[in-house]
mmCIF file of C-alpha atoms in Angstrom:
data_model
loop_
_atom_site.group_PDB
_atom_site.id
_atom_site.type_symbol
_atom_site.label_atom_id
_atom_site.label_comp_id
_atom_site.label_asym_id
_atom_site.label_seq_id
_atom_site.Cartn_x
_atom_site.Cartn_y
_atom_site.Cartn_z
ATOM 1 C CA UNK A 18 -4.374 7.863 -3.043
ATOM 2 C CA UNK A 19 -4.112 5.551 -5.769
ATOM 3 C CA UNK A 20 -8.018 4.940 -6.220
ATOM 4 C CA UNK A 21 -7.844 4.447 -9.715
ATOM 5 C CA UNK A 22 -5.869 1.734 -9.772
ATOM 6 C CA UNK A 23 -8.057 0.251 -7.051
ATOM 7 C CA UNK A 24 -11.331 1.207 -9.049
ATOM 8 C CA UNK A 25 -9.508 -0.816 -11.699
ATOM 9 C CA UNK A 26 -8.637 -3.746 -9.760
ATOM 10 C CA UNK A 27 -12.794 -3.744 -9.018
ATOM 11 C CA UNK A 28 -13.355 -3.747 -12.666
ATOM 12 C CA UNK A 29 -11.076 -6.808 -13.065
ATOM 13 C CA UNK A 30 -12.940 -8.517 -10.507
ATOM 14 C CA UNK A 31 -16.236 -7.903 -11.817
ATOM 15 C CA UNK A 32 -15.126 -9.141 -15.329
ATOM 16 C CA UNK A 33 -13.760 -12.228 -13.965
ATOM 17 C CA UNK A 34 -16.514 -13.461 -11.861
ATOM 18 C CA UNK A 35 -18.988 -12.415 -14.680
ATOM 19 C CA UNK A 36 -16.694 -14.966 -17.032
ATOM 20 C CA UNK A 37 -16.768 -17.944 -14.329
ATOM 21 C CA UNK A 38 -20.320 -17.269 -13.273
ATOM 22 C CA UNK A 39 -21.918 -16.312 -16.550
ATOM 23 C CA UNK A 40 -23.682 -12.903 -16.091
ATOM 24 C CA UNK A 41 -23.549 -10.059 -18.362
ATOM 25 C CA UNK A 42 -24.504 -6.710 -16.527
ATOM 26 C CA UNK A 43 -23.586 -5.682 -13.080
ATOM 27 C CA UNK A 44 -26.053 -3.682 -11.511
ATOM 28 C CA UNK A 45 -25.135 -3.043 -7.813
ATOM 29 C CA UNK A 46 -21.368 -3.656 -6.410
ATOM 30 C CA UNK A 47 -21.016 -3.906 -2.628
ATOM 31 C CA UNK A 48 -17.584 -2.960 -1.425
ATOM 32 C CA UNK A 49 -16.019 -3.348 2.306
ATOM 33 C CA UNK A 50 -13.993 -0.441 2.891
ATOM 34 C CA UNK A 51 -11.725 -0.469 6.390
ATOM 35 C CA UNK A 52 -11.548 2.863 7.779
ATOM 36 C CA UNK A 53 -7.611 2.187 8.125
ATOM 37 C CA UNK A 54 -7.497 0.961 4.445
ATOM 38 C CA UNK A 55 -5.949 4.170 3.294
ATOM 39 C CA UNK A 56 -8.616 5.253 0.920
ATOM 40 C CA UNK A 57 -10.880 7.802 0.562
ATOM 41 C CA UNK A 58 -14.476 6.495 -0.483
ATOM 42 C CA UNK A 59 -15.723 9.867 -2.219
ATOM 43 C CA UNK A 60 -12.781 9.227 -4.681
ATOM 44 C CA UNK A 61 -13.603 5.514 -5.016
ATOM 45 C CA UNK A 62 -16.787 6.237 -6.200
ATOM 46 C CA UNK A 63 -15.303 8.766 -8.731
ATOM 47 C CA UNK A 64 -12.940 6.658 -10.150
ATOM 48 C CA UNK A 65 -15.728 3.676 -9.971
ATOM 49 C CA UNK A 66 -18.012 5.727 -12.386
ATOM 50 C CA UNK A 67 -14.999 6.806 -14.552
ATOM 51 C CA UNK A 68 -13.463 3.370 -15.252
ATOM 52 C CA UNK A 69 -16.766 1.473 -15.472
ATOM 53 C CA UNK A 70 -18.102 3.605 -18.286
ATOM 54 C CA UNK A 71 -18.776 1.503 -21.394
ATOM 55 C CA UNK A 72 -18.469 -1.987 -19.498
ATOM 56 C CA UNK A 73 -20.607 -4.340 -18.001
ATOM 57 C CA UNK A 74 -20.978 -2.220 -14.603
ATOM 58 C CA UNK A 75 -22.158 1.044 -16.448
ATOM 59 C CA UNK A 76 -24.359 2.836 -14.157
ATOM 60 C CA UNK A 77 -23.826 0.162 -11.324
ATOM 61 C CA UNK A 78 -24.436 1.431 -8.045
ATOM 62 C CA UNK A 79 -21.789 1.341 -5.407
ATOM 63 C CA UNK A 80 -22.656 0.609 -1.858
ATOM 64 C CA UNK A 81 -19.635 1.087 0.462
ATOM 65 C CA UNK A 82 -19.870 -0.781 3.561
ATOM 66 C CA UNK A 83 -17.508 0.809 6.419
ATOM 67 C CA UNK A 84 -15.477 -1.297 8.327
ATOM 68 C CA UNK A 85 -14.505 0.743 11.790
ATOM 69 C CA UNK A 86 -10.559 0.351 12.619
ATOM 70 C CA UNK A 87 -9.835 -1.671 15.239
ATOM 71 C CA UNK A 88 -7.078 -1.889 17.358
ATOM 72 C CA UNK A 89 -5.402 -3.930 20.373
ATOM 73 C CA UNK A 90 -4.080 -1.483 23.040
ATOM 74 C CA UNK A 91 -0.917 -3.015 24.504
ATOM 75 C CA UNK A 92 -1.174 -0.797 27.393
ATOM 76 C CA UNK A 93 -4.765 -1.348 28.902
ATOM 77 C CA UNK A 94 -5.369 -5.179 27.334
ATOM 78 C CA UNK A 95 -8.218 -4.597 25.342
ATOM 79 C CA UNK A 96 -9.671 -3.870 21.933
ATOM 80 C CA UNK A 97 -10.767 -0.432 21.135
ATOM 81 C CA UNK A 98 -12.408 1.067 18.137
ATOM 82 C CA UNK A 99 -10.247 3.860 16.370
ATOM 83 C CA UNK A 100 -11.090 6.216 13.435
ATOM 84 C CA UNK A 101 -7.461 7.008 11.995
ATOM 85 C CA UNK A 102 -4.031 5.606 12.309
ATOM 86 C CA UNK A 103 -2.464 8.104 14.277
ATOM 87 C CA UNK A 104 -5.457 8.431 17.130
ATOM 88 C CA UNK A 105 -4.472 7.255 20.695
ATOM 89 C CA UNK A 106 -6.271 4.735 22.641
ATOM 90 C CA UNK A 107 -9.841 5.997 23.705
ATOM 91 C CA UNK A 108 -9.382 4.497 26.850
ATOM 92 C CA UNK A 109 -5.772 5.270 28.227
ATOM 93 C CA UNK A 110 -4.705 7.997 25.737
ATOM 94 C CA UNK A 111 -1.576 5.801 24.740
ATOM 95 C CA UNK A 112 -0.193 5.151 21.208
ATOM 96 C CA UNK A 113 0.851 1.548 21.758
ATOM 97 C CA UNK A 114 -1.910 0.136 19.595
ATOM 98 C CA UNK A 115 -1.665 -3.144 17.484
ATOM 99 C CA UNK A 116 -3.886 -2.696 14.458
ATOM 100 C CA UNK A 117 -6.317 -5.541 14.126
ATOM 101 C CA UNK A 118 -9.077 -4.682 12.253
ATOM 102 C CA UNK A 119 -10.261 -1.951 9.369
ATOM 103 C CA UNK A 120 -7.525 -2.382 6.797
ATOM 104 C CA UNK A 121 -9.537 -4.597 4.312
ATOM 105 C CA UNK A 122 -10.559 -3.307 1.034
ATOM 106 C CA UNK A 123 -12.903 -6.228 -0.448
ATOM 107 C CA UNK A 124 -15.666 -6.906 -3.222
ATOM 108 C CA UNK A 125 -18.338 -8.530 -1.210
ATOM 109 C CA UNK A 126 -21.115 -9.025 -3.223
ATOM 110 C CA UNK A 127 -22.934 -8.180 -6.526
ATOM 111 C CA UNK A 128 -26.189 -8.052 -8.134
ATOM 112 C CA UNK A 129 -25.978 -9.149 -11.648
ATOM 113 C CA UNK A 130 -28.202 -10.127 -14.545
ATOM 114 C CA UNK B 12 -5.939 13.800 -12.754
ATOM 115 C CA UNK B 13 -3.303 11.583 -12.435
ATOM 116 C CA UNK B 14 -4.915 8.318 -14.378
ATOM 117 C CA UNK B 15 -3.515 6.088 -11.463
ATOM 118 C CA UNK B 16 -3.971 7.243 -8.100
ATOM 119 C CA UNK B 17 -6.848 9.491 -9.139
ATOM 120 C CA UNK B 18 -5.462 12.280 -7.113
ATOM 121 C CA UNK B 19 -5.206 15.601 -8.738
ATOM 122 C CA UNK B 20 -7.419 18.489 -10.284
ATOM 123 C CA UNK B 21 -10.917 19.056 -11.640
ATOM 124 C CA UNK B 22 -13.975 17.270 -10.287
ATOM 125 C CA UNK B 23 -11.428 15.730 -7.702
ATOM 126 C CA UNK B 24 -10.768 19.031 -6.404
ATOM 127 C CA UNK B 25 -14.290 20.109 -6.059
ATOM 128 C CA UNK B 26 -14.812 16.736 -4.504
ATOM 129 C CA UNK B 27 -13.568 17.234 -1.003
ATOM 130 C CA UNK B 28 -14.707 15.681 2.484
ATOM 131 C CA UNK B 29 -16.238 19.009 3.948
ATOM 132 C CA UNK B 30 -19.525 19.185 1.730
ATOM 133 C CA UNK B 31 -22.677 19.366 3.602
ATOM 134 C CA UNK B 32 -24.644 16.242 2.241
ATOM 135 C CA UNK B 33 -24.260 12.841 3.753
ATOM 136 C CA UNK B 34 -23.378 9.900 1.720
ATOM 137 C CA UNK B 35 -25.888 7.337 2.842
ATOM 138 C CA UNK B 36 -26.842 6.690 -0.590
ATOM 139 C CA UNK B 37 -30.226 5.921 -0.369
ATOM 140 C CA UNK B 38 -30.699 5.522 -4.167
ATOM 141 C CA UNK B 39 -28.446 2.292 -3.876
ATOM 142 C CA UNK B 40 -29.618 -0.866 -5.164
ATOM 143 C CA UNK B 41 -31.366 0.350 -8.342
ATOM 144 C CA UNK B 42 -33.890 -2.538 -9.638
ATOM 145 C CA UNK B 43 -35.255 -3.887 -6.395
ATOM 146 C CA UNK B 44 -36.202 -0.920 -4.311
ATOM 147 C CA UNK B 45 -38.555 -1.765 -1.538
ATOM 148 C CA UNK B 46 -38.960 -5.362 -2.310
ATOM 149 C CA UNK B 47 -35.253 -6.726 -1.791
ATOM 150 C CA UNK B 48 -32.581 -7.232 0.678
ATOM 151 C CA UNK B 49 -30.631 -4.402 2.280
ATOM 152 C CA UNK B 50 -27.173 -4.753 3.968
ATOM 153 C CA UNK B 51 -27.350 -4.914 7.725
ATOM 154 C CA UNK B 52 -24.993 -5.047 10.705
ATOM 155 C CA UNK B 53 -21.853 -7.156 9.932
ATOM 156 C CA UNK B 54 -22.221 -6.782 6.393
ATOM 157 C CA UNK B 55 -24.867 -9.495 5.517
ATOM 158 C CA UNK B 56 -27.909 -8.912 3.662
ATOM 159 C CA UNK B 57 -31.118 -9.048 4.891
ATOM 160 C CA UNK B 58 -33.924 -10.541 2.531
ATOM 161 C CA UNK B 59 -36.895 -10.213 4.869
ATOM 162 C CA UNK B 60 -36.880 -6.714 5.437
ATOM 163 C CA UNK B 61 -39.282 -5.880 2.424
ATOM 164 C CA UNK B 62 -43.084 -4.590 2.710
ATOM 165 C CA UNK B 63 -44.044 -8.484 3.191
ATOM 166 C CA UNK B 64 -41.122 -9.455 5.348
ATOM 167 C CA UNK B 65 -40.160 -12.271 2.374
ATOM 168 C CA UNK B 66 -38.394 -12.065 -0.774
ATOM 169 C CA UNK B 67 -39.948 -13.682 -3.954
ATOM 170 C CA UNK B 68 -37.234 -15.677 -5.845
ATOM 171 C CA UNK B 69 -37.603 -16.242 -9.820
ATOM 172 C CA UNK B 70 -39.139 -12.912 -10.281
ATOM 173 C CA UNK B 71 -36.537 -11.662 -12.213
ATOM 174 C CA UNK B 72 -33.284 -12.583 -13.644
ATOM 175 C CA UNK B 73 -31.368 -10.418 -11.332
ATOM 176 C CA UNK B 74 -29.177 -12.091 -9.033
ATOM 177 C CA UNK B 75 -26.879 -12.002 -6.123
ATOM 178 C CA UNK B 76 -23.348 -13.230 -6.614
ATOM 179 C CA UNK B 77 -20.989 -13.916 -3.509
ATOM 180 C CA UNK B 78 -17.377 -12.548 -4.209
ATOM 181 C CA UNK B 79 -15.391 -11.860 -1.058
ATOM 182 C CA UNK B 80 -12.582 -10.877 -3.300
ATOM 183 C CA UNK B 81 -9.542 -8.489 -1.863
ATOM 184 C CA UNK B 82 -9.188 -5.558 -4.357
ATOM 185 C CA UNK B 83 -5.321 -5.565 -4.067
ATOM 186 C CA UNK B 84 -5.613 -9.547 -4.427
ATOM 187 C CA UNK B 85 -4.048 -9.536 -8.169
ATOM 188 C CA UNK B 86 -1.256 -7.008 -6.926
ATOM 189 C CA UNK B 87 -0.709 -9.531 -3.702
ATOM 190 C CA UNK B 88 -0.473 -12.363 -6.011
ATOM 191 C CA UNK B 89 2.270 -11.361 -8.334
ATOM 192 C CA UNK B 90 3.974 -9.763 -4.899
ATOM 193 C CA UNK B 91 3.884 -13.609 -3.343
ATOM 194 C CA UNK B 92 5.648 -14.859 -6.742
ATOM 195 C CA UNK B 93 8.258 -12.228 -6.731
ATOM 196 C CA UNK B 94 8.797 -13.193 -3.120
ATOM 197 C CA UNK B 95 9.224 -16.651 -3.866
ATOM 198 C CA UNK B 96 11.385 -16.084 -6.771
ATOM 199 C CA UNK B 97 13.799 -13.770 -4.686
ATOM 200 C CA UNK B 98 13.463 -16.621 -1.843
ATOM 201 C CA UNK B 99 14.685 -19.110 -4.330
ATOM 202 C CA UNK B 100 17.789 -17.341 -5.108
ATOM 203 C CA UNK B 101 18.141 -16.371 -1.435
ATOM 204 C CA UNK B 102 17.856 -12.538 -2.561
ATOM 205 C CA UNK B 103 17.285 -10.242 0.162
ATOM 206 C CA UNK B 104 14.866 -7.200 -1.496
ATOM 207 C CA UNK B 105 14.028 -3.671 0.356
ATOM 208 C CA UNK B 106 11.592 -1.406 -1.057
ATOM 209 C CA UNK B 107 12.623 2.334 -0.399
ATOM 210 C CA UNK B 108 9.755 4.898 -0.200
ATOM 211 C CA UNK B 109 9.871 8.435 0.290
ATOM 212 C CA UNK B 110 8.729 12.007 -0.743
ATOM 213 C CA UNK B 111 10.648 13.176 -4.021
ATOM 214 C CA UNK B 112 14.025 14.759 -2.901
ATOM 215 C CA UNK B 113 14.750 12.998 0.583
ATOM 216 C CA UNK B 114 17.768 11.463 -0.802
ATOM 217 C CA UNK B 115 16.769 8.076 -1.942
ATOM 218 C CA UNK B 116 19.224 8.048 -4.805
ATOM 219 C CA UNK B 117 22.170 9.174 -3.042
ATOM 220 C CA UNK B 118 21.700 6.826 -0.238
ATOM 221 C CA UNK B 119 21.623 4.152 -2.652
ATOM 222 C CA UNK B 120 24.605 5.197 -4.428
ATOM 223 C CA UNK B 121 26.990 5.563 -1.322
ATOM 224 C CA UNK B 122 25.328 2.433 0.097
ATOM 225 C CA UNK B 123 26.285 0.360 -3.025
ATOM 226 C CA UNK B 124 29.886 1.773 -2.791
ATOM 227 C CA UNK B 125 30.148 0.807 0.713
ATOM 228 C CA UNK B 126 28.813 -3.069 0.030
ATOM 229 C CA UNK B 127 29.542 -3.890 -3.510
ATOM 230 C CA UNK B 128 32.517 -5.978 -2.409
ATOM 231 C CA UNK B 129 30.664 -7.758 0.249
ATOM 232 C CA UNK B 130 27.692 -8.878 -2.135
ATOM 233 C CA UNK B 131 26.090 -8.859 -5.211
ATOM 234 C CA UNK B 132 23.628 -5.941 -5.634
ATOM 235 C CA UNK B 133 20.754 -4.815 -8.006
ATOM 236 C CA UNK B 134 18.632 -2.232 -8.421
ATOM 237 C CA UNK B 135 14.953 -1.276 -9.659
ATOM 238 C CA UNK B 136 14.440 1.780 -10.310
ATOM 239 C CA UNK B 137 10.875 3.364 -10.271
ATOM 240 C CA UNK B 138 10.087 7.397 -11.928
ATOM 241 C CA UNK B 139 7.352 8.822 -13.690
ATOM 242 C CA UNK B 140 9.663 9.838 -16.416
ATOM 243 C CA UNK B 141 13.871 9.721 -17.577
ATOM 244 C CA UNK B 142 16.352 7.364 -16.776
ATOM 245 C CA UNK B 143 18.399 9.288 -14.685
ATOM 246 C CA UNK B 144 18.524 7.661 -11.535
ATOM 247 C CA UNK B 145 19.235 4.249 -13.110
ATOM 248 C CA UNK B 146 21.981 6.117 -14.682
ATOM 249 C CA UNK B 147 23.538 7.149 -11.497
ATOM 250 C CA UNK B 148 23.093 3.942 -10.035
ATOM 251 C CA UNK B 149 24.612 1.977 -12.937
ATOM 252 C CA UNK B 150 27.926 4.564 -12.778
ATOM 253 C CA UNK B 151 28.473 2.409 -9.368
ATOM 254 C CA UNK B 152 28.836 -0.545 -11.615
ATOM 255 C CA UNK B 153 25.970 -2.530 -10.823
ATOM 256 C CA UNK B 154 22.933 -3.648 -12.723
ATOM 257 C CA UNK B 155 19.909 -1.278 -12.638
ATOM 258 C CA UNK B 156 16.825 -1.128 -14.202
ATOM 259 C CA UNK B 157 14.804 1.708 -14.419
ATOM 260 C CA UNK B 158 10.740 1.451 -14.540
ATOM 261 C CA UNK B 159 8.908 4.115 -15.724
ATOM 262 C CA UNK B 160 5.222 4.391 -14.510
ATOM 263 C CA UNK B 161 4.294 7.093 -17.037
ATOM 264 C CA UNK B 162 1.342 8.896 -15.331
ATOM 265 C CA UNK B 163 1.503 6.359 -12.488
ATOM 266 C CA UNK B 164 2.242 7.238 -8.994
ATOM 267 C CA UNK B 165 3.728 3.687 -7.537
ATOM 268 C CA UNK B 166 5.594 0.655 -8.562
ATOM 269 C CA UNK B 167 3.293 -2.305 -8.368
ATOM 270 C CA UNK B 168 4.204 -5.800 -8.206
ATOM 271 C CA UNK B 169 3.642 -6.796 -11.626
ATOM 272 C CA UNK B 170 6.155 -4.179 -13.038
ATOM 273 C CA UNK B 171 8.790 -5.284 -10.851
ATOM 274 C CA UNK B 172 8.106 -9.148 -11.589
ATOM 275 C CA UNK B 173 8.848 -7.844 -15.317
ATOM 276 C CA UNK B 174 11.857 -6.090 -14.206
ATOM 277 C CA UNK B 175 13.023 -8.987 -12.468
ATOM 278 C CA UNK B 176 12.897 -11.059 -15.659
ATOM 279 C CA UNK B 177 15.150 -8.127 -17.032
ATOM 280 C CA UNK B 178 17.987 -8.151 -14.349
ATOM 281 C CA UNK B 179 21.003 -10.695 -14.297
ATOM 282 C CA UNK B 180 20.714 -13.557 -11.565
ATOM 283 C CA UNK B 181 21.507 -12.285 -8.098
ATOM 284 C CA UNK B 182 22.244 -15.180 -5.993
ATOM 285 C CA UNK B 183 22.834 -14.343 -2.527
ATOM 286 C CA UNK B 184 22.438 -10.908 -3.215
ATOM 287 C CA UNK B 185 20.712 -7.629 -2.144
ATOM 288 C CA UNK B 186 18.044 -5.915 -4.281
ATOM 289 C CA UNK B 187 17.475 -2.434 -3.809
ATOM 290 C CA UNK B 188 14.040 -0.869 -5.302
ATOM 291 C CA UNK B 189 13.550 2.517 -5.494
ATOM 292 C CA UNK B 190 10.049 3.527 -5.195
ATOM 293 C CA UNK B 191 8.611 6.613 -7.233
ATOM 294 C CA UNK B 192 8.771 9.576 -4.696
ATOM 295 C CA UNK B 193 5.295 9.568 -3.217
ATOM 296 C CA UNK B 194 4.817 9.280 0.439
ATOM 297 C CA UNK B 195 0.860 8.104 -0.258
ATOM 298 C CA UNK B 196 0.140 5.604 -2.792
ATOM 299 C CA UNK B 197 3.392 3.036 -2.461
ATOM 300 C CA UNK B 198 2.118 2.264 1.024
ATOM 301 C CA UNK B 199 -0.456 0.022 -0.251
ATOM 302 C CA UNK B 200 1.562 -2.035 -2.895
ATOM 303 C CA UNK B 201 3.406 -4.798 -1.763
ATOM 304 C CA UNK B 202 6.416 -5.804 -4.313
ATOM 305 C CA UNK B 203 7.483 -9.200 -2.770
ATOM 306 C CA UNK B 204 10.009 -7.134 -0.584
ATOM 307 C CA UNK B 205 11.357 -8.069 2.879
ATOM 308 C CA UNK B 206 10.749 -4.639 4.223
ATOM 309 C CA UNK B 207 10.008 -1.269 3.217
ATOM 310 C CA UNK B 208 12.081 1.476 4.368
ATOM 311 C CA UNK B 209 10.866 5.337 4.496
ATOM 312 C CA UNK B 210 13.361 7.806 3.857
ATOM 313 C CA UNK B 211 12.490 11.182 5.500
ATOM 314 C CA UNK B 212 15.005 14.179 5.531
ATOM 315 C CA UNK B 213 15.329 16.791 7.940
ATOM 316 C CA UNK B 214 14.372 19.431 5.254
ATOM 317 C CA UNK B 215 11.022 18.225 5.375
ATOM 318 C CA UNK B 216 8.708 18.295 8.478
ATOM 319 C CA UNK B 217 9.084 16.525 11.392
ATOM 320 C CA UNK B 218 5.206 15.877 11.324
ATOM 321 C CA UNK B 219 5.170 13.834 8.100
ATOM 322 C CA UNK B 220 4.799 10.474 10.158
ATOM 323 C CA UNK B 221 1.315 11.829 11.099
ATOM 324 C CA UNK B 222 0.580 13.340 7.633
ATOM 325 C CA UNK B 223 1.111 10.295 5.979
ATOM 326 C CA UNK B 224 0.665 7.575 8.651
ATOM 327 C CA UNK B 225 0.005 4.509 6.345
ATOM 328 C CA UNK B 226 3.439 4.963 4.936
ATOM 329 C CA UNK B 227 5.145 4.873 8.248
ATOM 330 C CA UNK B 228 2.920 2.081 9.359
ATOM 331 C CA UNK B 229 3.752 0.113 6.703
ATOM 332 C CA UNK B 230 7.917 0.383 6.954
ATOM 333 C CA UNK B 231 9.936 -1.268 9.122
ATOM 334 C CA UNK B 232 12.484 1.406 9.402
ATOM 335 C CA UNK B 233 12.578 4.859 9.289
ATOM 336 C CA UNK B 234 15.753 6.621 7.906
ATOM 337 C CA UNK B 235 16.296 10.140 9.133
ATOM 338 C CA UNK B 236 18.360 11.530 6.184
ATOM 339 C CA UNK B 237 20.745 14.497 5.567
ATOM 340 C CA UNK B 238 21.487 14.986 9.278
ATOM 341 C CA UNK B 239 24.190 17.135 8.363
ATOM 342 C CA UNK B 240 21.814 19.838 7.995
ATOM 343 C CA UNK B 241 20.437 19.497 11.437
ATOM 344 C CA UNK B 242 22.253 22.960 12.597
ATOM 345 C CA UNK B 243 20.641 24.977 9.796
ATOM 346 C CA UNK B 244 16.923 23.749 9.752
ATOM 347 C CA UNK B 245 14.298 23.623 12.498
ATOM 348 C CA UNK B 246 13.314 19.940 12.606
ATOM 349 C CA UNK B 247 12.616 18.464 16.038
ATOM 350 C CA UNK B 248 14.058 14.599 15.707
ATOM 351 C CA UNK B 249 12.919 13.325 18.875
ATOM 352 C CA UNK B 250 9.434 14.847 18.025
ATOM 353 C CA UNK B 251 9.828 13.102 14.591
ATOM 354 C CA UNK B 252 10.502 9.674 16.057
ATOM 355 C CA UNK B 253 7.898 10.151 18.768
ATOM 356 C CA UNK B 254 5.042 10.629 15.768
ATOM 357 C CA UNK B 255 6.432 7.638 13.708
ATOM 358 C CA UNK B 256 6.288 5.332 16.816
ATOM 359 C CA UNK B 257 2.214 6.693 17.438
ATOM 360 C CA UNK B 258 1.637 5.308 14.103
ATOM 361 C CA UNK B 259 3.935 2.149 14.314
ATOM 362 C CA UNK B 260 5.103 1.356 17.600
ATOM 363 C CA UNK B 261 7.592 -1.261 16.413
ATOM 364 C CA UNK B 262 9.591 1.056 13.730
ATOM 365 C CA UNK B 263 13.143 1.085 13.935
ATOM 366 C CA UNK B 264 14.964 4.464 13.228
ATOM 367 C CA UNK B 265 18.634 5.438 12.241
ATOM 368 C CA UNK B 266 19.748 8.846 11.938
ATOM 369 C CA UNK B 267 22.444 9.538 8.841
ATOM 370 C CA UNK B 268 23.846 11.630 6.445
ATOM 371 C CA UNK B 269 24.431 9.924 3.011
ATOM 372 C CA UNK B 270 26.551 12.987 2.191
ATOM 373 C CA UNK B 271 28.872 13.155 5.113
ATOM 374 C CA UNK B 272 28.839 9.301 6.065
ATOM 375 C CA UNK B 273 27.980 9.742 9.344
ATOM 376 C CA UNK B 274 25.440 6.880 10.463
ATOM 377 C CA UNK B 275 25.991 4.651 7.577
ATOM 378 C CA UNK B 276 27.829 1.993 9.359
ATOM 379 C CA UNK B 277 24.619 1.658 11.322
ATOM 380 C CA UNK B 278 22.222 1.514 8.251
ATOM 381 C CA UNK B 279 24.524 -1.137 6.608
ATOM 382 C CA UNK B 280 24.704 -3.093 10.078
ATOM 383 C CA UNK B 281 20.792 -3.420 9.536
ATOM 384 C CA UNK B 282 20.973 -4.414 6.448
ATOM 385 C CA UNK B 283 23.234 -7.080 7.071
ATOM 386 C CA UNK B 284 21.223 -8.010 10.331
ATOM 387 C CA UNK B 285 18.127 -8.162 8.282
ATOM 388 C CA UNK B 286 19.435 -10.064 5.351
ATOM 389 C CA UNK B 287 20.772 -12.779 7.982
ATOM 390 C CA UNK B 288 17.464 -12.965 9.737
ATOM 391 C CA UNK B 289 15.588 -13.730 6.381
ATOM 392 C CA UNK B 290 18.127 -16.420 5.499
ATOM 393 C CA UNK B 291 17.727 -18.325 8.715
ATOM 394 C CA UNK B 292 13.617 -18.278 8.258
ATOM 395 C CA UNK B 293 14.252 -19.350 4.610
ATOM 396 C CA UNK B 294 16.413 -22.057 5.381
ATOM 397 C CA UNK B 295 14.717 -22.992 8.607
ATOM 398 C CA UNK B 296 12.290 -25.479 7.105
ATOM 399 C CA UNK B 297 14.916 -27.070 4.988
ATOM 400 C CA UNK B 298 16.790 -28.085 8.056
ATOM 401 C CA UNK B 299 13.652 -29.824 9.220
ATOM 402 C CA UNK B 300 13.523 -33.715 9.177
ATOM 403 C CA UNK B 301 11.562 -34.669 6.418
#
């Protein structure tokens, strides 16, 4: 979904940070992408390469740090890890899950020069 | 390929998830291979994993910059601005999302006909092209702004902010935002609305909440539309509701037919109830003694 918008959002953050921190080239970008963020890491990669062409991040490496999906199961009252939104609780098999983590999409860090 | 959402053809189609090679990307971090840092558990970067167990600073002009910024932060900032602006005028805003053809515009025109004597209403229409939908809304006598997204597959908060500038003032009223027909991309974009409402018609599959879980997770209400057609289609209502609650245990459900009017009163009652709930939250801090 909408990975091109997101890649553009990453580029906006790179440009903004370059202005504030005074660098002209981005060599590597670390992105944190949650398992429940609704984005496809491969599509992000493809779009990132496309939007950064001829910019300060042309040819930059993109390192995606996956963040596991976390939920609180209301039936068995414990924190569990899930890989997708429609997955049942791995312990009790129920669906009363409150997502608590794994929805993030963040630019974590940059290697620049 | 769609320039906004990246969905489409070409290389994207070849780039499925089924290819054999793993994406551990050992080529990453060009420029400091073997001597620099490595991300370790928890997303931290470890500088002491090089051959000498140390990192020598000042040897290159390369450096690390901590960013920690949300990719959707810009959109969320605009959404917050829209939300404050709407709250300032006590406007209740709904973001209606669905596939193309679920009957959103018909539902809107019938909602407007029944409610326009009760409170001021305005509509923001999102489509890739044409102003057909805004024309249908204006025919009911309420103001409508059409946003054409061009190649875009969703409305974003920046577009909606500009549309709000174009609309006449709407004090203590209802703003209905009809998003681009798409069950994927609009899920991630907060527009400043009070609630997302997902509309699913019974001519679609009952398994859509599982196929498009992000949207049904983001919505507060699911409307099952076109229920007058239930005798003619194979659509298991209970199964559909069960699927929706798997991805969103708190989602409310209303069955209606905009065309026949069945269930419309329930939908209008939901709008009134939620509108009043918002007024209470907005005005509550004002009642507190200074």
